[in-house]
Short mmCIF file of C-alpha atoms and ligand atoms in Angstrom, two decimals:
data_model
loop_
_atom_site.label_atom_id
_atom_site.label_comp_id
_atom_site.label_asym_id
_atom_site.label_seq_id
_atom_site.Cartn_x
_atom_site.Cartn_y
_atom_site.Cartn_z
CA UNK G 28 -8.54 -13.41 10.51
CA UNK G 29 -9.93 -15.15 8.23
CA UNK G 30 -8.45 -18.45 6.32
CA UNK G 31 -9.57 -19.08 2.46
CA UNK G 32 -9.92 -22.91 1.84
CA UNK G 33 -10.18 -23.99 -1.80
CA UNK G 34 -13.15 -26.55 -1.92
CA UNK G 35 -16.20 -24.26 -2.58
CA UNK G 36 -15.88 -25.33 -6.41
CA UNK G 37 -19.76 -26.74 -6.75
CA UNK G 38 -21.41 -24.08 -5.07
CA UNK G 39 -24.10 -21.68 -6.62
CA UNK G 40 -23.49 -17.85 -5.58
CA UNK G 41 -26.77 -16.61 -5.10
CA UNK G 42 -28.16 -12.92 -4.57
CA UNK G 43 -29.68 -12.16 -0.83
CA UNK G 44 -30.24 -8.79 -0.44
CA UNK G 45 -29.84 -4.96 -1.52
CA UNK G 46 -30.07 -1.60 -0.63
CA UNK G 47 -29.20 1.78 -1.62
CA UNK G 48 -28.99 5.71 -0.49
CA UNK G 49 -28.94 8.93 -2.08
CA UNK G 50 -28.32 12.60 -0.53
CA UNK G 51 -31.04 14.65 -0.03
CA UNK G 52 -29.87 17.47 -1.56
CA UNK G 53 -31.65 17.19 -5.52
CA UNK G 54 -30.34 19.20 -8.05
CA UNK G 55 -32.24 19.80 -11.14
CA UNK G 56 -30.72 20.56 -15.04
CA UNK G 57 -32.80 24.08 -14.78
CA UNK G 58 -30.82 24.75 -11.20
CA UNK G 59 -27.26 23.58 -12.72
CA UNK G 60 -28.48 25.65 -15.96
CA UNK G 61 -28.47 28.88 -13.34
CA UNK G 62 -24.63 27.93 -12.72
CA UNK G 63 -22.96 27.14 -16.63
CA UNK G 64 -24.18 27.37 -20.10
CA UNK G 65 -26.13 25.04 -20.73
CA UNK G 66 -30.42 23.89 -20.25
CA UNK G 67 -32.71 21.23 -19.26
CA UNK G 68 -33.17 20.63 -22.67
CA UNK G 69 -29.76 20.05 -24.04
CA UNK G 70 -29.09 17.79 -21.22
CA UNK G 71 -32.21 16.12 -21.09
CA UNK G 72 -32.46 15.35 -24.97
CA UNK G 73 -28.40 14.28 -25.14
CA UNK G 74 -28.59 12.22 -21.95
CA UNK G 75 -32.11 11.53 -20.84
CA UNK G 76 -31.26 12.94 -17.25
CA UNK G 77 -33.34 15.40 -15.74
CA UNK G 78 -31.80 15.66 -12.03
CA UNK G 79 -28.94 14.35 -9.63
CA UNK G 80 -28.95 14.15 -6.16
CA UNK G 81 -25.75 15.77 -4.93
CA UNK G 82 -24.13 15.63 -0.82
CA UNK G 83 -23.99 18.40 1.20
CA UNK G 84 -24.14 16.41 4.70
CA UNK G 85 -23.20 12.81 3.23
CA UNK G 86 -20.16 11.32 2.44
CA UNK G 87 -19.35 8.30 0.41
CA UNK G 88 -18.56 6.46 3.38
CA UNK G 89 -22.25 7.67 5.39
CA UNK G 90 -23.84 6.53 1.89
CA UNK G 91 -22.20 3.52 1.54
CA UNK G 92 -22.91 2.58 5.12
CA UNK G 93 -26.52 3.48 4.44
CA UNK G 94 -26.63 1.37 1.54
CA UNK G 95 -24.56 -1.58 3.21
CA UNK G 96 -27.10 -1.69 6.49
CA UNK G 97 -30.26 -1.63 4.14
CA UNK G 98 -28.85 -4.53 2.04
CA UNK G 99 -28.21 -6.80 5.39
CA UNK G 100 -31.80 -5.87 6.41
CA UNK G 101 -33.37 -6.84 3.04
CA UNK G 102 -31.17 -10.29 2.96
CA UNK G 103 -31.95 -11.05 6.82
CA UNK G 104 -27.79 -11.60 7.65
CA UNK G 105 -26.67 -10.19 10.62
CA UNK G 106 -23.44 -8.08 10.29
CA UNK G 107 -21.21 -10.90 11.91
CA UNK G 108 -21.84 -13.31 9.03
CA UNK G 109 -20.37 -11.59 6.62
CA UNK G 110 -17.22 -12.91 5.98
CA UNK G 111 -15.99 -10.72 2.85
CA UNK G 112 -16.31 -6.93 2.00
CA UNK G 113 -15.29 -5.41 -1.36
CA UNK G 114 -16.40 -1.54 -1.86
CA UNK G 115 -15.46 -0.11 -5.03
CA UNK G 116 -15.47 3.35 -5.30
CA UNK G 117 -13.63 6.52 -6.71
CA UNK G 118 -14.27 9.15 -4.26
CA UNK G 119 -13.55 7.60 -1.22
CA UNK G 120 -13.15 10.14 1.51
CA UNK G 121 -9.63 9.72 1.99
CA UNK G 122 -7.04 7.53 1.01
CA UNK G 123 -6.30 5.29 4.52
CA UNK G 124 -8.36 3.45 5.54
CA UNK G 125 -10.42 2.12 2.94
CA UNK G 126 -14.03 2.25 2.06
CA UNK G 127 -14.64 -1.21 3.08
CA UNK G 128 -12.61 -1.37 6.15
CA UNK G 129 -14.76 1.80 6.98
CA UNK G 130 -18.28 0.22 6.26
CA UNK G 131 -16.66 -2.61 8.45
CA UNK G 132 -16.12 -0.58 11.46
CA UNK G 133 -19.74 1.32 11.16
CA UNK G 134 -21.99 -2.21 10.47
CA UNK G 135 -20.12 -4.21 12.98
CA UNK G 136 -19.05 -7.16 10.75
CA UNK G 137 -15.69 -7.92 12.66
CA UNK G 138 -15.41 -11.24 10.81
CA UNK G 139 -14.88 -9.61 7.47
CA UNK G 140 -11.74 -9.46 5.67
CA UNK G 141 -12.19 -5.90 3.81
CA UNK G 142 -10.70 -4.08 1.01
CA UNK G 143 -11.29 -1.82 -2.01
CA UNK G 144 -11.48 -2.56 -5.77
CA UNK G 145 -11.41 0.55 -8.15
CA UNK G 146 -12.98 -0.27 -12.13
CA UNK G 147 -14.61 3.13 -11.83
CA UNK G 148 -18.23 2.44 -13.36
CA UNK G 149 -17.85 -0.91 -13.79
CA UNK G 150 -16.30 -1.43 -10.49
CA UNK G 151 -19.43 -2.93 -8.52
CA UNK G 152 -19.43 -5.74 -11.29
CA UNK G 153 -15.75 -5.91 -10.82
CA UNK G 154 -16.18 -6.58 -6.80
CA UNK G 155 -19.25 -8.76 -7.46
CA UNK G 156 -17.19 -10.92 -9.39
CA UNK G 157 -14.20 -10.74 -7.31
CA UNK G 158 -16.64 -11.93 -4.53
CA UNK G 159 -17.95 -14.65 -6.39
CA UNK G 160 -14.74 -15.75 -7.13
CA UNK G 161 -13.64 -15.94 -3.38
CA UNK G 162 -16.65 -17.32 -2.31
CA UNK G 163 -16.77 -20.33 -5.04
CA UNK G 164 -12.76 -20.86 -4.03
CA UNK G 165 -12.70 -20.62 -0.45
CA UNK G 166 -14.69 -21.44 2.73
CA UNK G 167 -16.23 -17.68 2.48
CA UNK G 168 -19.74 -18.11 2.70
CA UNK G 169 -21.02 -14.25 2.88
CA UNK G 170 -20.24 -10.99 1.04
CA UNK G 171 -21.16 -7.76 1.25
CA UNK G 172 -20.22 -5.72 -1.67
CA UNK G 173 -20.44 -1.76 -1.73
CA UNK G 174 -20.16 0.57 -4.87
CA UNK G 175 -20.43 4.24 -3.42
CA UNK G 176 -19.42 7.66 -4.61
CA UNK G 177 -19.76 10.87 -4.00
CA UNK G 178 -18.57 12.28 -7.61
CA UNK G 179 -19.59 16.00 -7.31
CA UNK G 180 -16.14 16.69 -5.28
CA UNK G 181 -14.33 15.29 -8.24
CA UNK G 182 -16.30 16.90 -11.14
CA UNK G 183 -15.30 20.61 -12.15
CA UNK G 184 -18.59 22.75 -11.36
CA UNK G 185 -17.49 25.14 -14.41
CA UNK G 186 -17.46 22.43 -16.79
CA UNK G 187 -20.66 21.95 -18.38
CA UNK G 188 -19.55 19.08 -20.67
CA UNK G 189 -19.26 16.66 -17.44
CA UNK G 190 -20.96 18.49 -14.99
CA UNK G 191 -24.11 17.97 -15.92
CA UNK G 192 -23.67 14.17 -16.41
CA UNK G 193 -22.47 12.79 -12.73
CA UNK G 194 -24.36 12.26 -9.17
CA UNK G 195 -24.01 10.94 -6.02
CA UNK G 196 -24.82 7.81 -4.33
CA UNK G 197 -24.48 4.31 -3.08
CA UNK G 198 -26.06 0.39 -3.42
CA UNK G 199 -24.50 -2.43 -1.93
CA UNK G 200 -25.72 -6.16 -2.16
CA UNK G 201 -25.29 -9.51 0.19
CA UNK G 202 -24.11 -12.73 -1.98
CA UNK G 203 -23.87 -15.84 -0.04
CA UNK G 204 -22.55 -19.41 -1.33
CA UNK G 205 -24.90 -22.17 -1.17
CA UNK G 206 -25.87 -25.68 -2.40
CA UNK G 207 -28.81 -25.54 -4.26
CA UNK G 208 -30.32 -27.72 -6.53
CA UNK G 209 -31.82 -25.36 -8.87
CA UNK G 210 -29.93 -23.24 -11.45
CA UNK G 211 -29.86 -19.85 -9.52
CA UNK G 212 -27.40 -17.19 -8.58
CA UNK G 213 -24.20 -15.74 -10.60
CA UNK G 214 -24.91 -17.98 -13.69
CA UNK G 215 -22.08 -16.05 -15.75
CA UNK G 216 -19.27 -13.29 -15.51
CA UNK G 217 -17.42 -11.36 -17.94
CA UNK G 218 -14.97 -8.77 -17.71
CA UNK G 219 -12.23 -7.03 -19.52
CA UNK G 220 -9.98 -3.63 -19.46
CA UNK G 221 -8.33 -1.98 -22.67
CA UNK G 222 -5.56 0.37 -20.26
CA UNK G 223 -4.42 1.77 -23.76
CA UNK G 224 -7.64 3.60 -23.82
CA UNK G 225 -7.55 5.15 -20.42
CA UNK G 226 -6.81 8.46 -21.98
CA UNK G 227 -10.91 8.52 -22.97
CA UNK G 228 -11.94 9.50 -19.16
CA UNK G 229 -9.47 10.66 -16.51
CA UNK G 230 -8.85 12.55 -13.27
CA UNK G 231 -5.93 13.63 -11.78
CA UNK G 232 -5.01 12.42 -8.03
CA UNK G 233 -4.03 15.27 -5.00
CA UNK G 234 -1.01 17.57 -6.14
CA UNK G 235 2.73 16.37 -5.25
CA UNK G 236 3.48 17.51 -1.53
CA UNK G 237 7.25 15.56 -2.58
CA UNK G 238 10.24 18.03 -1.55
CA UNK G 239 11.88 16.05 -3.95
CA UNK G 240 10.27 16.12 -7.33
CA UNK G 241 9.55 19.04 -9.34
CA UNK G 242 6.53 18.40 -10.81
CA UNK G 243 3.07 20.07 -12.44
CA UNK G 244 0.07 19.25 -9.90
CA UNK G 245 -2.18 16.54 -12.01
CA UNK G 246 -5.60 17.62 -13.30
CA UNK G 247 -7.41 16.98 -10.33
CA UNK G 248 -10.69 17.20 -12.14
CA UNK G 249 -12.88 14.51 -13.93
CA UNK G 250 -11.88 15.31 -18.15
CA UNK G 251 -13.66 13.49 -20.94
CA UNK G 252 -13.61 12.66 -24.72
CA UNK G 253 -17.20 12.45 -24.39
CA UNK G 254 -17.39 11.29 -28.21
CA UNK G 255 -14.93 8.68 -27.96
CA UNK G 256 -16.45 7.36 -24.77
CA UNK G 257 -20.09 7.41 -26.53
CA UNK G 258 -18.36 4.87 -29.22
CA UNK G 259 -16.61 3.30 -27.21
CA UNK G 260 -19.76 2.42 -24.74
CA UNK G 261 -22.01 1.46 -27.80
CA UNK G 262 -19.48 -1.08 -29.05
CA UNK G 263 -18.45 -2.74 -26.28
CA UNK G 264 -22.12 -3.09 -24.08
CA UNK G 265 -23.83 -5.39 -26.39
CA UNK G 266 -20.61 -7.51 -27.17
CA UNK G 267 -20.44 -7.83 -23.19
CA UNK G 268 -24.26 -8.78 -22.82
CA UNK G 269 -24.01 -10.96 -25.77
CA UNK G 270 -20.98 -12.88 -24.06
CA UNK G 271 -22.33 -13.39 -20.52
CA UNK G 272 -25.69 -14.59 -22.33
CA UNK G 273 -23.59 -17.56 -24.26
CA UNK G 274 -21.54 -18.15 -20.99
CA UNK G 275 -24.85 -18.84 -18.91
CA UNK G 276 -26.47 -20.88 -21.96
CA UNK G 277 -29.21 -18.57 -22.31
CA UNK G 278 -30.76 -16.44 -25.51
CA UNK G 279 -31.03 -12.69 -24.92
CA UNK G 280 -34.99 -13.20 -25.34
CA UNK G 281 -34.62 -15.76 -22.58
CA UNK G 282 -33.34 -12.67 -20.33
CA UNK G 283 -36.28 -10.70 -18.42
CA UNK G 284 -34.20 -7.54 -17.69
CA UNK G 285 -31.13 -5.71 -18.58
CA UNK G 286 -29.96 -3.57 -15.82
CA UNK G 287 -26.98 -1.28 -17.40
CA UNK G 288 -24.67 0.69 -15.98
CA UNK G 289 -26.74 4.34 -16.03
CA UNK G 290 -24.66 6.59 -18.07
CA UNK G 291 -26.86 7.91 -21.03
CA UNK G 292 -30.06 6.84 -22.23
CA UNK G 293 -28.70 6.84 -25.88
CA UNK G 294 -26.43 4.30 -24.98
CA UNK G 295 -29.11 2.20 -23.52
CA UNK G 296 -31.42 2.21 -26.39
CA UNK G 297 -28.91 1.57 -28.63
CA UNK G 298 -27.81 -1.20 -26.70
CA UNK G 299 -31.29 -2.43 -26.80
CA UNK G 300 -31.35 -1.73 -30.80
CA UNK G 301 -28.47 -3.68 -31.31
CA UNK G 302 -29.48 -6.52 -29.03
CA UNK G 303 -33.27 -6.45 -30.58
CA UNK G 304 -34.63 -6.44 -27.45
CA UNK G 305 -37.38 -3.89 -26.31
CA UNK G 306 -36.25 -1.04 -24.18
CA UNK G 307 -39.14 -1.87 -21.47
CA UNK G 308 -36.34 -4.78 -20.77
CA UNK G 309 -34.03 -2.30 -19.97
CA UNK G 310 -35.00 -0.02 -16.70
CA UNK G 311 -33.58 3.21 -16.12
CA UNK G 312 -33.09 5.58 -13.30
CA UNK G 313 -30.79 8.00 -14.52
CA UNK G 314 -33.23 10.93 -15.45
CA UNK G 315 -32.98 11.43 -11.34
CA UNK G 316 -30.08 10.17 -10.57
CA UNK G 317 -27.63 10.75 -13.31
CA UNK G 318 -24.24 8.63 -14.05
CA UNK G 319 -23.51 6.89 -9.98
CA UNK G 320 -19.90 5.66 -11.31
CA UNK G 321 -19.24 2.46 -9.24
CA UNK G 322 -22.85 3.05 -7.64
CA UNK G 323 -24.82 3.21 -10.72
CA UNK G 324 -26.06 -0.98 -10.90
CA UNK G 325 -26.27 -2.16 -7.45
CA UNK G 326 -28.41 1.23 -7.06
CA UNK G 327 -30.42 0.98 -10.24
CA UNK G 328 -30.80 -2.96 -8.82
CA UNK G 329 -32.09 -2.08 -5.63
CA UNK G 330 -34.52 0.59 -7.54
CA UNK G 331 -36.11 -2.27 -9.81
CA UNK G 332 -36.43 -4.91 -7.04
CA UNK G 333 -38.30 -2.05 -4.83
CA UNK G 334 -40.64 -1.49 -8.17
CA UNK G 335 -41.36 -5.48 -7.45
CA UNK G 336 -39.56 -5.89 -10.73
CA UNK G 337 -37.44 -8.83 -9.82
CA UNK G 338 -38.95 -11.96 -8.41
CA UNK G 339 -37.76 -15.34 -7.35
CA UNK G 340 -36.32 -17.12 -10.86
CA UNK G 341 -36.07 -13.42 -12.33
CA UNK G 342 -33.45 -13.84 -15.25
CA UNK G 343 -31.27 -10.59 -14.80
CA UNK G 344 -28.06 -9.01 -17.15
CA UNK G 345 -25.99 -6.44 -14.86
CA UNK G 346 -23.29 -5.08 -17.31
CA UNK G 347 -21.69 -1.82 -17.40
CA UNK G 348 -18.44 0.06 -18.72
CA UNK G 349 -16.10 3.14 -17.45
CA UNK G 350 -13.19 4.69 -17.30
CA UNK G 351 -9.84 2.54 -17.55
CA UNK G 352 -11.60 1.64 -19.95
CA UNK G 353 -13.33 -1.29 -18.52
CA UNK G 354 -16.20 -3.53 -18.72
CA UNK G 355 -18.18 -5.87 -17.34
CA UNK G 356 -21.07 -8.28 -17.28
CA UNK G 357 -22.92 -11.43 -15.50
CA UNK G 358 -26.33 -13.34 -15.33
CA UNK G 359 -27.84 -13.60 -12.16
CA UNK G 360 -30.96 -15.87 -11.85
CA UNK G 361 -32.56 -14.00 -8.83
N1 LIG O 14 -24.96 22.20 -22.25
C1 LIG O 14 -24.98 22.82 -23.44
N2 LIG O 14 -24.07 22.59 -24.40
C2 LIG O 14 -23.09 21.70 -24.11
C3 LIG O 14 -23.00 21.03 -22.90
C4 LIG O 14 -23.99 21.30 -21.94
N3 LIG O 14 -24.01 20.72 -20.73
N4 LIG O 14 -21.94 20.20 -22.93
C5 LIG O 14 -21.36 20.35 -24.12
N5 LIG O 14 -22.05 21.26 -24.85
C6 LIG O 14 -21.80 21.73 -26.20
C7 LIG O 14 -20.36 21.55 -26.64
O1 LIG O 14 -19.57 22.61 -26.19
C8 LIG O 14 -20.51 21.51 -28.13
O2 LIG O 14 -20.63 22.84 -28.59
P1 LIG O 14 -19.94 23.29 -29.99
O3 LIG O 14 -20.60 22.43 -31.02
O4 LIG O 14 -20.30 24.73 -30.06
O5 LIG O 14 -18.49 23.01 -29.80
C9 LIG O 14 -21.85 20.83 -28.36
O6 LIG O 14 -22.57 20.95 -27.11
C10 LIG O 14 -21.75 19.38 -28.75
O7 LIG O 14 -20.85 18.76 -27.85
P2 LIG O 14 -20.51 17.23 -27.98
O8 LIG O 14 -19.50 16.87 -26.94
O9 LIG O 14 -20.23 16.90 -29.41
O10 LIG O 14 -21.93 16.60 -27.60
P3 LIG O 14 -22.38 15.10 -27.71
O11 LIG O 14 -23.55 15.00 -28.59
O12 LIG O 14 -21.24 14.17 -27.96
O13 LIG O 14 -22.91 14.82 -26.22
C11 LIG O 14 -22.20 13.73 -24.21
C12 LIG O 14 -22.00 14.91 -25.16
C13 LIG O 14 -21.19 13.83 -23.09
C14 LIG O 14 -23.60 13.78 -23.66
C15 LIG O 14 -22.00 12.40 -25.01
O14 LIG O 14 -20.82 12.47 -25.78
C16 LIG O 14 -21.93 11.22 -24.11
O15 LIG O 14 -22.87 10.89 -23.43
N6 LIG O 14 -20.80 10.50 -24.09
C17 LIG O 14 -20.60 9.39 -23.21
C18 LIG O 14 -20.23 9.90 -21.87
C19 LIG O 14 -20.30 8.86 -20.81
O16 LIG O 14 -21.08 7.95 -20.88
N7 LIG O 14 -19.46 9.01 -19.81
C20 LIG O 14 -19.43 8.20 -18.67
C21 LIG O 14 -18.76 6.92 -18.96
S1 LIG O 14 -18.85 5.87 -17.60
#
């Protein structure tokens, strides 16, 4: 078991490690084109992606675990250190137990205290700032934190309006507390929900098995205003990126990258339009891997650091938005 003290105040939250995983199974826009109406080009010029990689064999739990063990390798921490898991997901493969207590099990990290966090695709900022929080408040010194999903069993395969748009996937990262002299680590965090909203981007939970309620089954399926979630995205990303910047002290052209949440390429470049800051600031991988939900930043994270993107003093943005709605941002000095 483990006991949260509350003298951690001073410390600096710093980023160790990531990793990430993908199925193997790769699905193209001309294959899904084969299955509903629609093309590579329609997709490709409204959304920028170009493929998704979709599991046939994985799960979001073997994905997340993948993600989780390549993380501890990259930060050098040994399962037992890790004091704190927080997976955020929303696919996990079943309801009990949770994703983390799951990854728990499979890395070996009996210390851990585990549990979920669900802020669909801004969930891994959520649980990244949730860990941060427990970390800077408590005697927690390590955290592992997961964003996984497998979205394809969620997604209706005859609707071509959100079909096309989702994939499947995991990244997880290792934050640890330490005393450090130099400004480094989780500089700033921002986050916010607008529930009144929620109505934007939905799905439906398993039907009523309840002998005593009469009731329609939910829409199990993922359903979208795509519009109103376009607006929605474009309005709210550069207020968030703006915010964290201020919180940290730092000018947006003091920023080396901008690593959004991976959703559509329009709403990346007009991030960067608003922001006036060039889109090679702002690396994307969702022409292959499409919209990742909870997995998209940690993922896209691990995907720039392996491009030897992000070095030591590396001035990063992580922000991203979903369903709920929600947001959420920070500035990490790597
Ligand atoms: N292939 C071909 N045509 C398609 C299609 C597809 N995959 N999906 C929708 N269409 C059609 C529509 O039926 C519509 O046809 P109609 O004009 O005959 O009615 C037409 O394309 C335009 O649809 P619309 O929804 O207005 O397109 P859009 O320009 O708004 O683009 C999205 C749709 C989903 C790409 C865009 O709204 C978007 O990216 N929104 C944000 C979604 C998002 O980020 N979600 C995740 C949040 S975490």
């Amino acid at each position: 078991m483990r006991v949260f003290d509350l003298f951690n105040i001073s410390m600096n939250i710093v980023m160790k490690g990531t990793g990430s995983a993908v199925p193997k199974r790769r699905v193209t826009n001309e294959e899904l084109g084969r299955m509903v109406d629609t093309s590579d080009e329609w997709i490709a010029s409204r959304t920028g992606i170009r493929a998704r990689h979709i599991a046939v064999e994985e799960t979001t739990t073997s994905l997340a675990v993948e993600a989780a063990e390549k993380a501890l390798d990259d930060a050098d921490v040994k399962a037992e250190e890790i004091d704190l898991i927080i997976a955020s997901t929303v696919t996990p493969d079943q309801f009990l137990p949770n994703l983390a207590c799951e990854v728990q099990a499979a890395i070996g990290a009996k210390n851990a205290a585990a549990f979920d966090v669900n802020a669909a695709c801004s969930g891994f900022l959520f649980a990244l700032n949730t860990a941060a929080m427990y970390l800077k408040g408590s005697g927690a010194k390590t955290a592992l934190i997961v964003g996984a999903e497998t979205l394809s069993k969620i997604v209706d395969w005859k609707d071509r309006s959100t079909c096309v748009l989702f994939g499947d996937g995991a990244g997880a990262a290792v934050i640890r507390a330490e005393e450090l002299d130099v400004c480094s680590g989780i500089l700033s965090m921002v986050q916010g929900s607008d529930g009144t909203r929620g109505g934007a981007l939905k799905c439906g939970g398993r039907p009523l098995n309840n002998p005593f309620v009469t009731q329609q089954a939910a829409q199990a399926y993922v359903s979208m205003d795509g519009q109103e979630v376009y607006r929605f995205a474009v309005r709210t990303v550069p207020k968030v990126i703006r915010q964290a910047a201020d919180e940290a002290g730092m000018s947006l052209d003091e920023i080396d990258l901008f690593l959004l949440h991976q959703a559509n390429v329009r709403i990346i470049e007009a991030a960067a339009k608003q922001l006036s800051q060039p889109m090679e600031k702002f690396p994307v991988n969702l022409p292959e891997y499409g919209n990742l939900s909870a997995a998209s930043v940690p993922v896209l994270l691990d995907y720039v650091r392996k491009q030897g993107r992000i070095q030591s003093g590396s001035r990063l943005v992580l922000a991203g938005f979903g369903a709920g709605m929600t947001w959420s941002g920070a500035v990490v000095v790597w």
